Short mmCIF file of the C-alpha atoms (twelve columns), coordinates in Angstrom:
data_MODEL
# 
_entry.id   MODEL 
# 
loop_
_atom_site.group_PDB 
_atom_site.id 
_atom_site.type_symbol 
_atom_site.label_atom_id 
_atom_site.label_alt_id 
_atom_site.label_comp_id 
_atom_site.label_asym_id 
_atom_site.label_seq_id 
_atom_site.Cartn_x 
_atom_site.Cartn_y 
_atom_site.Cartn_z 
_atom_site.pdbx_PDB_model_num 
ATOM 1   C CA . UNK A 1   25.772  -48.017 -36.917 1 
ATOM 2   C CA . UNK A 2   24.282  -48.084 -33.443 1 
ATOM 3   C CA . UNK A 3   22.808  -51.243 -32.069 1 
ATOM 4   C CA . UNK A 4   21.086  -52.113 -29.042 1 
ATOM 5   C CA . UNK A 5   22.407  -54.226 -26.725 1 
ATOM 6   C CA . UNK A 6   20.822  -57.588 -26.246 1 
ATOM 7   C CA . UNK A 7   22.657  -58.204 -23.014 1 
ATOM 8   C CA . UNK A 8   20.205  -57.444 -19.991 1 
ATOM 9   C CA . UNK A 9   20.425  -53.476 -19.009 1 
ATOM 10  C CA . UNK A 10  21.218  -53.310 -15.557 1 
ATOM 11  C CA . UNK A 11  19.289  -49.805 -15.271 1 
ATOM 12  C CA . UNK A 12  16.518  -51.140 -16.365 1 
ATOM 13  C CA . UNK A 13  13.188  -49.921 -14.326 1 
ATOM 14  C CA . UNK A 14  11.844  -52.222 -11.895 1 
ATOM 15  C CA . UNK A 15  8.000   -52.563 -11.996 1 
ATOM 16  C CA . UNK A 16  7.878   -50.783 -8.261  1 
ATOM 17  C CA . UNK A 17  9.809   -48.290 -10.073 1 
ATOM 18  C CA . UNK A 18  7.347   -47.111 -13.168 1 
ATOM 19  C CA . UNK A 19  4.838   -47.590 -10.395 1 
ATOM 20  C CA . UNK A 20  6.860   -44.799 -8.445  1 
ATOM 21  C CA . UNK A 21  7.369   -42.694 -11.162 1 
ATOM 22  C CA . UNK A 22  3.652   -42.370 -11.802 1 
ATOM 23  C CA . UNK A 23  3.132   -41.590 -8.285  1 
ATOM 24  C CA . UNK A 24  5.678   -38.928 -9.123  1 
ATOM 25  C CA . UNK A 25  3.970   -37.651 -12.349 1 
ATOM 26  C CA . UNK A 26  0.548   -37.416 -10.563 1 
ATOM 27  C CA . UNK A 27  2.211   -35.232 -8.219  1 
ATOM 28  C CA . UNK A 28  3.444   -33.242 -10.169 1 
ATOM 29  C CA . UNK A 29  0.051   -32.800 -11.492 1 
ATOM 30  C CA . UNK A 30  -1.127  -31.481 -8.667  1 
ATOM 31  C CA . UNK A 31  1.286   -29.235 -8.252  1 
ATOM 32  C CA . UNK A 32  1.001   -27.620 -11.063 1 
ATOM 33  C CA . UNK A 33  -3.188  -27.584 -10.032 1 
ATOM 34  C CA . UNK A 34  -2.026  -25.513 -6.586  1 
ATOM 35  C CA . UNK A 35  0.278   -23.390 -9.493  1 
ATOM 36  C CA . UNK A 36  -2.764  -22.291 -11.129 1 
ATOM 37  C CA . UNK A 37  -4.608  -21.626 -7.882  1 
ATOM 38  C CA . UNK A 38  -2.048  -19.342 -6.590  1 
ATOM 39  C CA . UNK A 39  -1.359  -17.683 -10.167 1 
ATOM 40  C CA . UNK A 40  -5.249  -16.536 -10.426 1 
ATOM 41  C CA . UNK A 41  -5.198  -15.244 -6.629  1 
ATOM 42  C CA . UNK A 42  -1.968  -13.162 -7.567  1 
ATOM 43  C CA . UNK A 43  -3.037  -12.144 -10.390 1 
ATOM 44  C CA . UNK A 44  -6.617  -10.665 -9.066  1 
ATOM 45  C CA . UNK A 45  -4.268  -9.081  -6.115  1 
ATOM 46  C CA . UNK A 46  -2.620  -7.313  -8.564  1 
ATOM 47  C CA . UNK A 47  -5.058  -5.866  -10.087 1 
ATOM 48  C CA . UNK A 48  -7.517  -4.898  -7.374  1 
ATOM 49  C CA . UNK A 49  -4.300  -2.853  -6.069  1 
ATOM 50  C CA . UNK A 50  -4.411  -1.173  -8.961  1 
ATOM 51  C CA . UNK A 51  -8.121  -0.548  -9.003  1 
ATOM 52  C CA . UNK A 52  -7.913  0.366   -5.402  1 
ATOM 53  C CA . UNK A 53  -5.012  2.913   -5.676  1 
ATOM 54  C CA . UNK A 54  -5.551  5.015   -8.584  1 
ATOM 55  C CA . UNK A 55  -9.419  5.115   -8.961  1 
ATOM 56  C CA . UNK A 56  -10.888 4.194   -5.464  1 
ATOM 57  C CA . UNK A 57  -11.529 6.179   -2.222  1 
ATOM 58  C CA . UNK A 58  -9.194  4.890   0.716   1 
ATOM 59  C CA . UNK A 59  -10.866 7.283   3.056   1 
ATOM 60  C CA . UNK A 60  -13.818 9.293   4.033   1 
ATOM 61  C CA . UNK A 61  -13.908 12.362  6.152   1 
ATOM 62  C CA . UNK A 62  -16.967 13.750  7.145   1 
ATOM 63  C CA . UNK A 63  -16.855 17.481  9.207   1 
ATOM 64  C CA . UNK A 64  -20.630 18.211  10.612  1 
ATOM 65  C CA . UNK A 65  -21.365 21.103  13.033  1 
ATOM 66  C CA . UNK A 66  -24.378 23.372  13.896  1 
ATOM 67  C CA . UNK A 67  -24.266 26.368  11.746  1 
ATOM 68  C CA . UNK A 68  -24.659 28.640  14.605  1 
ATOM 69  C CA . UNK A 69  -21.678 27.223  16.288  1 
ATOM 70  C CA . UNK A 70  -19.763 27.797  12.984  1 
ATOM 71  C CA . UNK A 71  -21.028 31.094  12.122  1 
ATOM 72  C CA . UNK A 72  -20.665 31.916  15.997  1 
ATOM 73  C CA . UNK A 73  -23.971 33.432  16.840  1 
ATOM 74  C CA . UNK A 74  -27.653 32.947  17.733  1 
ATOM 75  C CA . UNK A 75  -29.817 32.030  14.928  1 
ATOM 76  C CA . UNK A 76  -33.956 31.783  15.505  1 
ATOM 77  C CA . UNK A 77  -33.864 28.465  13.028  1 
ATOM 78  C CA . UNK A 78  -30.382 26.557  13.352  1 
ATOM 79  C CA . UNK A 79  -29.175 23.507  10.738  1 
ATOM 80  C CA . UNK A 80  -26.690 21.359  10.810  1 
ATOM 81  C CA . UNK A 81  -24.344 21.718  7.821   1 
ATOM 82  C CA . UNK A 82  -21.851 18.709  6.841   1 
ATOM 83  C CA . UNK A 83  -19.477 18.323  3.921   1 
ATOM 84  C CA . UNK A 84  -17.893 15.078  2.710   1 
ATOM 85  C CA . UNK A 85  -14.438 14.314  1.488   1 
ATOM 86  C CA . UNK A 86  -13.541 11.591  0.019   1 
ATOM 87  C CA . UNK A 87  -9.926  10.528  -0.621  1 
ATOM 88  C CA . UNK A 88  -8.001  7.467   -2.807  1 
ATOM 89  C CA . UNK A 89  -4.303  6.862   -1.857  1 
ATOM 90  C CA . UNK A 90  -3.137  9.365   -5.295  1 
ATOM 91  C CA . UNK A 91  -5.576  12.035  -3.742  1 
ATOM 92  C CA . UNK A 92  -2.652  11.688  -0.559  1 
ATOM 93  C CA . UNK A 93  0.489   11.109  -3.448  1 
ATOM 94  C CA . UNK A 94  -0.725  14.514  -5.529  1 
ATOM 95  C CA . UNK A 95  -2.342  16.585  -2.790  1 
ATOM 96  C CA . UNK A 96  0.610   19.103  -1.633  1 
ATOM 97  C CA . UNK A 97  0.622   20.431  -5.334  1 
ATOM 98  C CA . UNK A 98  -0.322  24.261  -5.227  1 
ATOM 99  C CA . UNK A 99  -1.975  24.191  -1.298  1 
ATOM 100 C CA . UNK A 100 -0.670  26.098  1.058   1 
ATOM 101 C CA . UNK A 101 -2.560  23.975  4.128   1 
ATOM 102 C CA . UNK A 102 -4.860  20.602  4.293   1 
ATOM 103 C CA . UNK A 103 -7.530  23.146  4.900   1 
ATOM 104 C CA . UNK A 104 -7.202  24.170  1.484   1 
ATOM 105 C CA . UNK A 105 -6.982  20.912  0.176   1 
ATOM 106 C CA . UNK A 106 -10.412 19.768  1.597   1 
ATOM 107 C CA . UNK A 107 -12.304 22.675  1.590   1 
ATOM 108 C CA . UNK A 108 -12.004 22.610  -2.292  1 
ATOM 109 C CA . UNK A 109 -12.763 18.384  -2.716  1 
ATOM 110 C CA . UNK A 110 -15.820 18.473  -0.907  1 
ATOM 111 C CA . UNK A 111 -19.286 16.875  -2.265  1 
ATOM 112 C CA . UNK A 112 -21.015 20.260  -1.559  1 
ATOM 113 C CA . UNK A 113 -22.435 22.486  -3.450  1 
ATOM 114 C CA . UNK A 114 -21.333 25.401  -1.338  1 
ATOM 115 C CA . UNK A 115 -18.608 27.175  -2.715  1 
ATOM 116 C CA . UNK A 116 -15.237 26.350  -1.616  1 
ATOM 117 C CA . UNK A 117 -14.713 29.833  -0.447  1 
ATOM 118 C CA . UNK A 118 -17.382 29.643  2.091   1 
ATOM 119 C CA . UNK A 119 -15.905 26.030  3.634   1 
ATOM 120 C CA . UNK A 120 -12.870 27.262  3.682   1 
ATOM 121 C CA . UNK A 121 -14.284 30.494  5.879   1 
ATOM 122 C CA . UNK A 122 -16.380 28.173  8.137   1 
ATOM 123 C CA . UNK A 123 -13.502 26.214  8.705   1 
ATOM 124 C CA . UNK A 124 -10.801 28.508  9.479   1 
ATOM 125 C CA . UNK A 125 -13.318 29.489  12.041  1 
ATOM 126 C CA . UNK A 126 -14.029 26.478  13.765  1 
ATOM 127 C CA . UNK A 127 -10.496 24.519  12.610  1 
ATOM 128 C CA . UNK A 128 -7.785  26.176  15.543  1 
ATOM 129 C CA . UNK A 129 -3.877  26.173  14.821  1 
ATOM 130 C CA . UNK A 130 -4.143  22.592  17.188  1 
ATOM 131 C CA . UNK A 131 -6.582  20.984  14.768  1 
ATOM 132 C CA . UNK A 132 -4.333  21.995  11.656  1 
ATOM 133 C CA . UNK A 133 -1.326  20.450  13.172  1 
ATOM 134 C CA . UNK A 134 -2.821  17.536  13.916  1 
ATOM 135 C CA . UNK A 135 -4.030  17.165  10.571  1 
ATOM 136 C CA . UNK A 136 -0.880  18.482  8.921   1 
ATOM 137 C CA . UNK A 137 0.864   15.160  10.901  1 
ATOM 138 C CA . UNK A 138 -2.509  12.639  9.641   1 
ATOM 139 C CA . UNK A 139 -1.869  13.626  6.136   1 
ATOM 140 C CA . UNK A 140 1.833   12.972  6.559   1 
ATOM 141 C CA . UNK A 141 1.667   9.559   8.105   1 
ATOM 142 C CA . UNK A 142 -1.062  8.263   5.600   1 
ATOM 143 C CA . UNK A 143 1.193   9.445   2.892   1 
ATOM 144 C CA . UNK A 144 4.384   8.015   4.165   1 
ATOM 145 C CA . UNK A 145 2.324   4.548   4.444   1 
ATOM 146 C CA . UNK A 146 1.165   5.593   1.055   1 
ATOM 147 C CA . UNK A 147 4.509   5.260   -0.428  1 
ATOM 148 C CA . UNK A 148 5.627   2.299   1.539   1 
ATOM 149 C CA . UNK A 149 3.032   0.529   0.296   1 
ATOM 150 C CA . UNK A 150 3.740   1.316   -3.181  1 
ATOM 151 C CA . UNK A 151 6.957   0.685   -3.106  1 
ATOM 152 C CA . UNK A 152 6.187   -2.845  -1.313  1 
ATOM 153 C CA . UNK A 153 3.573   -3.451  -4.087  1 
ATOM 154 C CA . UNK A 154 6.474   -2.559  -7.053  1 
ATOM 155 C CA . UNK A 155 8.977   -5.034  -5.138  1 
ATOM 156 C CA . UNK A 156 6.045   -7.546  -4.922  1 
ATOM 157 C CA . UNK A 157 5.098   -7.001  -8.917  1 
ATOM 158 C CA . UNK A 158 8.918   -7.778  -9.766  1 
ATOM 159 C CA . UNK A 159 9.299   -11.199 -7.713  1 
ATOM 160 C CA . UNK A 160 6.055   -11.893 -9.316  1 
ATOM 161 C CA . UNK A 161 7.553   -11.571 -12.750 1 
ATOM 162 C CA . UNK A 162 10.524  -13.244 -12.150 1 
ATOM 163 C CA . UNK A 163 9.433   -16.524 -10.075 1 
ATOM 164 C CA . UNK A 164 5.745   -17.019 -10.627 1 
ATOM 165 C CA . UNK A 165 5.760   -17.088 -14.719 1 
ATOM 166 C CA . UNK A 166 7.966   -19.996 -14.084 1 
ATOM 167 C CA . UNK A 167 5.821   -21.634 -11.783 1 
ATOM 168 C CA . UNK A 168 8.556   -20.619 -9.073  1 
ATOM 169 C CA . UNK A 169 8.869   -20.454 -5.332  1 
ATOM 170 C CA . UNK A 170 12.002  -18.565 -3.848  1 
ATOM 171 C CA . UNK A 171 12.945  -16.354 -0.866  1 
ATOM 172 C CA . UNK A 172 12.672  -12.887 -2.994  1 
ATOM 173 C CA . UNK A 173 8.776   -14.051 -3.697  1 
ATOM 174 C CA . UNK A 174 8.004   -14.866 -0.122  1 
ATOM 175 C CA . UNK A 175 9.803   -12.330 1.706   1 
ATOM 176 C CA . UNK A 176 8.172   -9.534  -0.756  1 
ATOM 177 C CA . UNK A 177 4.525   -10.526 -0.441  1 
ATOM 178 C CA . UNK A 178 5.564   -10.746 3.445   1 
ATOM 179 C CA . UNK A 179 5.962   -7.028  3.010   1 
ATOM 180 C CA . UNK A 180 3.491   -6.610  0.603   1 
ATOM 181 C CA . UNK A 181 1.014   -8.381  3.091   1 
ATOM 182 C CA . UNK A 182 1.741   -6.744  6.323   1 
ATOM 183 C CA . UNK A 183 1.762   -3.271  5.087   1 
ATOM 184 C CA . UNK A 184 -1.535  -3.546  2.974   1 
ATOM 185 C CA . UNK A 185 -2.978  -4.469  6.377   1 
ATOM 186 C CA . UNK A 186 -0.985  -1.960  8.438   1 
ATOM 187 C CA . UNK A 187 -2.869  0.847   6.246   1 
ATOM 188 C CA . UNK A 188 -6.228  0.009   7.557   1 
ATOM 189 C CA . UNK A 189 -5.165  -0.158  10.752  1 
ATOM 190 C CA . UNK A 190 -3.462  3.732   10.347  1 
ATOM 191 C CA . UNK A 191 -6.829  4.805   9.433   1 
ATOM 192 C CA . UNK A 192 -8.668  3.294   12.339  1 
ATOM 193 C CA . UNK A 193 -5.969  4.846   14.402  1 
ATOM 194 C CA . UNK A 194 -6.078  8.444   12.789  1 
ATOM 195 C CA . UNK A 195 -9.995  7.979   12.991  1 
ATOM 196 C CA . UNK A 196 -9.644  7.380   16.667  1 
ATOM 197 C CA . UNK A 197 -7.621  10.596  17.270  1 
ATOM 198 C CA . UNK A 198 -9.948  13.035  15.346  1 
ATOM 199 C CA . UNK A 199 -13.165 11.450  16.619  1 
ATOM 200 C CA . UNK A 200 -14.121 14.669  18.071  1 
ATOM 201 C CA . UNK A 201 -13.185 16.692  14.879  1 
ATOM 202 C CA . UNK A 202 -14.320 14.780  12.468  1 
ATOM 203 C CA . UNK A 203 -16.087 11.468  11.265  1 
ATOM 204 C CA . UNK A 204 -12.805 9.214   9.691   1 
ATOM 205 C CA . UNK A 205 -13.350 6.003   8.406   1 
ATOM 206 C CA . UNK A 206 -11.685 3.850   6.288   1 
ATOM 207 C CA . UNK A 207 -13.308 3.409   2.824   1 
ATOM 208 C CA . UNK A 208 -13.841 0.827   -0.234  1 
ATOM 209 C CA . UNK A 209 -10.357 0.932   -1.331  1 
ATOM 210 C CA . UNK A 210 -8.505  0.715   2.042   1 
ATOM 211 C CA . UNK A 211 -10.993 -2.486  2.640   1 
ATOM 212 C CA . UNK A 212 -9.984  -4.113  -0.847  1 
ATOM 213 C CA . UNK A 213 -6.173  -3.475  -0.190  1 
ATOM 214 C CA . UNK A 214 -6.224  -5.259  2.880   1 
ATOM 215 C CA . UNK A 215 -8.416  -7.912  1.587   1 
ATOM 216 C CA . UNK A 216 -6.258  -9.068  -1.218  1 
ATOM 217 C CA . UNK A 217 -3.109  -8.774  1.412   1 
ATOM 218 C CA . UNK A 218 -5.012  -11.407 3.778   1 
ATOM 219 C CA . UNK A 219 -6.515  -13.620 0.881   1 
ATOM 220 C CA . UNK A 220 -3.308  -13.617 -0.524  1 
ATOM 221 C CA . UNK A 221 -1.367  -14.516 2.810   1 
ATOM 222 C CA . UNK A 222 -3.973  -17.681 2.972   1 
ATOM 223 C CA . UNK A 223 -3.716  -19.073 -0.264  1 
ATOM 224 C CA . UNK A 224 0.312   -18.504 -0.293  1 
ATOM 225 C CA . UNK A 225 0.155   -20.067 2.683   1 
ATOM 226 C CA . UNK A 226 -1.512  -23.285 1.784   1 
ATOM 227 C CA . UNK A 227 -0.027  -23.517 -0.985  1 
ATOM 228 C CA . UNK A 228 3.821   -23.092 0.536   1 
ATOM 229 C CA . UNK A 229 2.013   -26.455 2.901   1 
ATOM 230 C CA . UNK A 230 0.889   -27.993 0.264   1 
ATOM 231 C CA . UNK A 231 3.661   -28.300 -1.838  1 
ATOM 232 C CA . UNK A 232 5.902   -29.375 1.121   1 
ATOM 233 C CA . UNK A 233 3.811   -32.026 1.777   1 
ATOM 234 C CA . UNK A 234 3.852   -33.541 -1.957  1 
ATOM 235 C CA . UNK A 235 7.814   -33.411 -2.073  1 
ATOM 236 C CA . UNK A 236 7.651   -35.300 1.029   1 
ATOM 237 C CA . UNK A 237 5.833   -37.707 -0.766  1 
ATOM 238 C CA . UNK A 238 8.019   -38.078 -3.815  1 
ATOM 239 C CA . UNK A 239 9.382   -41.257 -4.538  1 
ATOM 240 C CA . UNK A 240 13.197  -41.502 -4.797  1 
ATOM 241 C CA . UNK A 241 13.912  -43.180 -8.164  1 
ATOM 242 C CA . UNK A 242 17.371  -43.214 -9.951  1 
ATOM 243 C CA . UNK A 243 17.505  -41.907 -13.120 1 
ATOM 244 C CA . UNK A 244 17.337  -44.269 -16.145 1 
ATOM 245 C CA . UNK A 245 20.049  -44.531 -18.628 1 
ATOM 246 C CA . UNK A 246 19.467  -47.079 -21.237 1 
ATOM 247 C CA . UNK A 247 23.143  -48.406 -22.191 1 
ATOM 248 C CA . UNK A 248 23.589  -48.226 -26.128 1 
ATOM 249 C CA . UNK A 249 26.502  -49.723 -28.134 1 
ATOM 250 C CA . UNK A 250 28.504  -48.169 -31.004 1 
ATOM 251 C CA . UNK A 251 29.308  -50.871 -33.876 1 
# 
């Protein structure tokens, strides 16, 4: 039958000690407060990329002209005619399926109520073999980003799953929302830049979902941030105390 010793234990806790370990417990209390924090932020990242992707525009194209310039002749009462496109980042992933040109493309996802046929006349007229190219090599670099950033947010979505469910920091986690970060910002910026180059073809603007993208990759780069501080700080703070091992006897 086992007995406990009546002798003194030698690893017995020290009063300074249970005073440390509290100080240790509290802690550990607070990290698992910052845990929460940065589990709600990731988790609302995650799905506003999701939102923002599949359902929401990422950019707006507007194309506005006189309608004697596009019909090429004098009229007695001239208009300005416009059309609207609006495109998410699957508009960019599905668009080469069955079009021969972007031309195509937009003059058939327009918000007018003009038949497509007629944009698509008015702007082979106006559009010239320089414009196409130039949009030919827009569509291709969004896309390219398009898939980088996809493939950044998969990569992201897995170190989630494997580190943050435990409450986990590691290497994989930060060097994937590094990624994840940089390129949700990089997209906005490759729409300013493509917006830049066509601003005498067209109106190009980034739209709602390029905006929410890069917003969750900078709120997310501030509250990983603070948190990666923050839990620095309190193991700097931990108290070293040596594990307790109370001796029993065997009798």
């Amino acid at each position: 039958m086992a007995k406990r010793s009546k002798k003194k234990n030698p690893n017995a806790l020290t009063s300074q000690q249970k005073a440390d370990l509290l100080f240790n417990k509290a802690l550990d209390d607070k990290k698992k407060s910052l845990d929460i924090r940065l589990n709600i932020t990731v988790g609302i990242a995650v799905a506003l990329c999701i939102i923002a992707f599949l359902l929401m525009p990422v950019i707006n194209i507007n194309f506005s002209g006189q309608l004697s310039d596009i019909l090429k002749m004098d009229l007695e009462e001239d208009a300005t005619v416009g059309v609207t496109v609006n495109m998410s980042f699957l508009d960019f992933l599905t668009a080469p399926a069955g079009y021969d040109s972007p031309i195509q493309y937009l003059s058939e996802h327009t918000n007018s109520d003009i038949n497509s046929s007629v944009i698509y006349g008015a702007f082979s007229q106006i559009v010239t073999n320089a414009d196409e190219k130039m949009l030919n090599d827009a569509y291709v670099l969004i896309l390219t980003v398009a898939i980088i950033w996809l493939a950044s947010w998969v990569v992201w979505f897995l170190a989630i799953c494997i580190n943050r469910k435990k409450n986990k920091d590691g290497l994989f986690l930060r060097v994937s929302s590094i990624a994840f970060i940089a390129l949700s910002i990089l997209q906005w910026i490759v729409f300013i830049v493509v917006a830049i180059a066509s601003a005498s073809k067209a109106q190009i603007q980034p739209h709602i979902s390029s905006y929410l993208i890069m917003a969750s990759g900078v709120t997310l780069s501030v509250v990983y941030g603070l948190y990666i501080s923050k839990v620095k700080r309190l193991n700097k703070e931990r108290k070293d105390v040596p594990e307790f091992t109370e001796h029993i006897k065997e009798k």
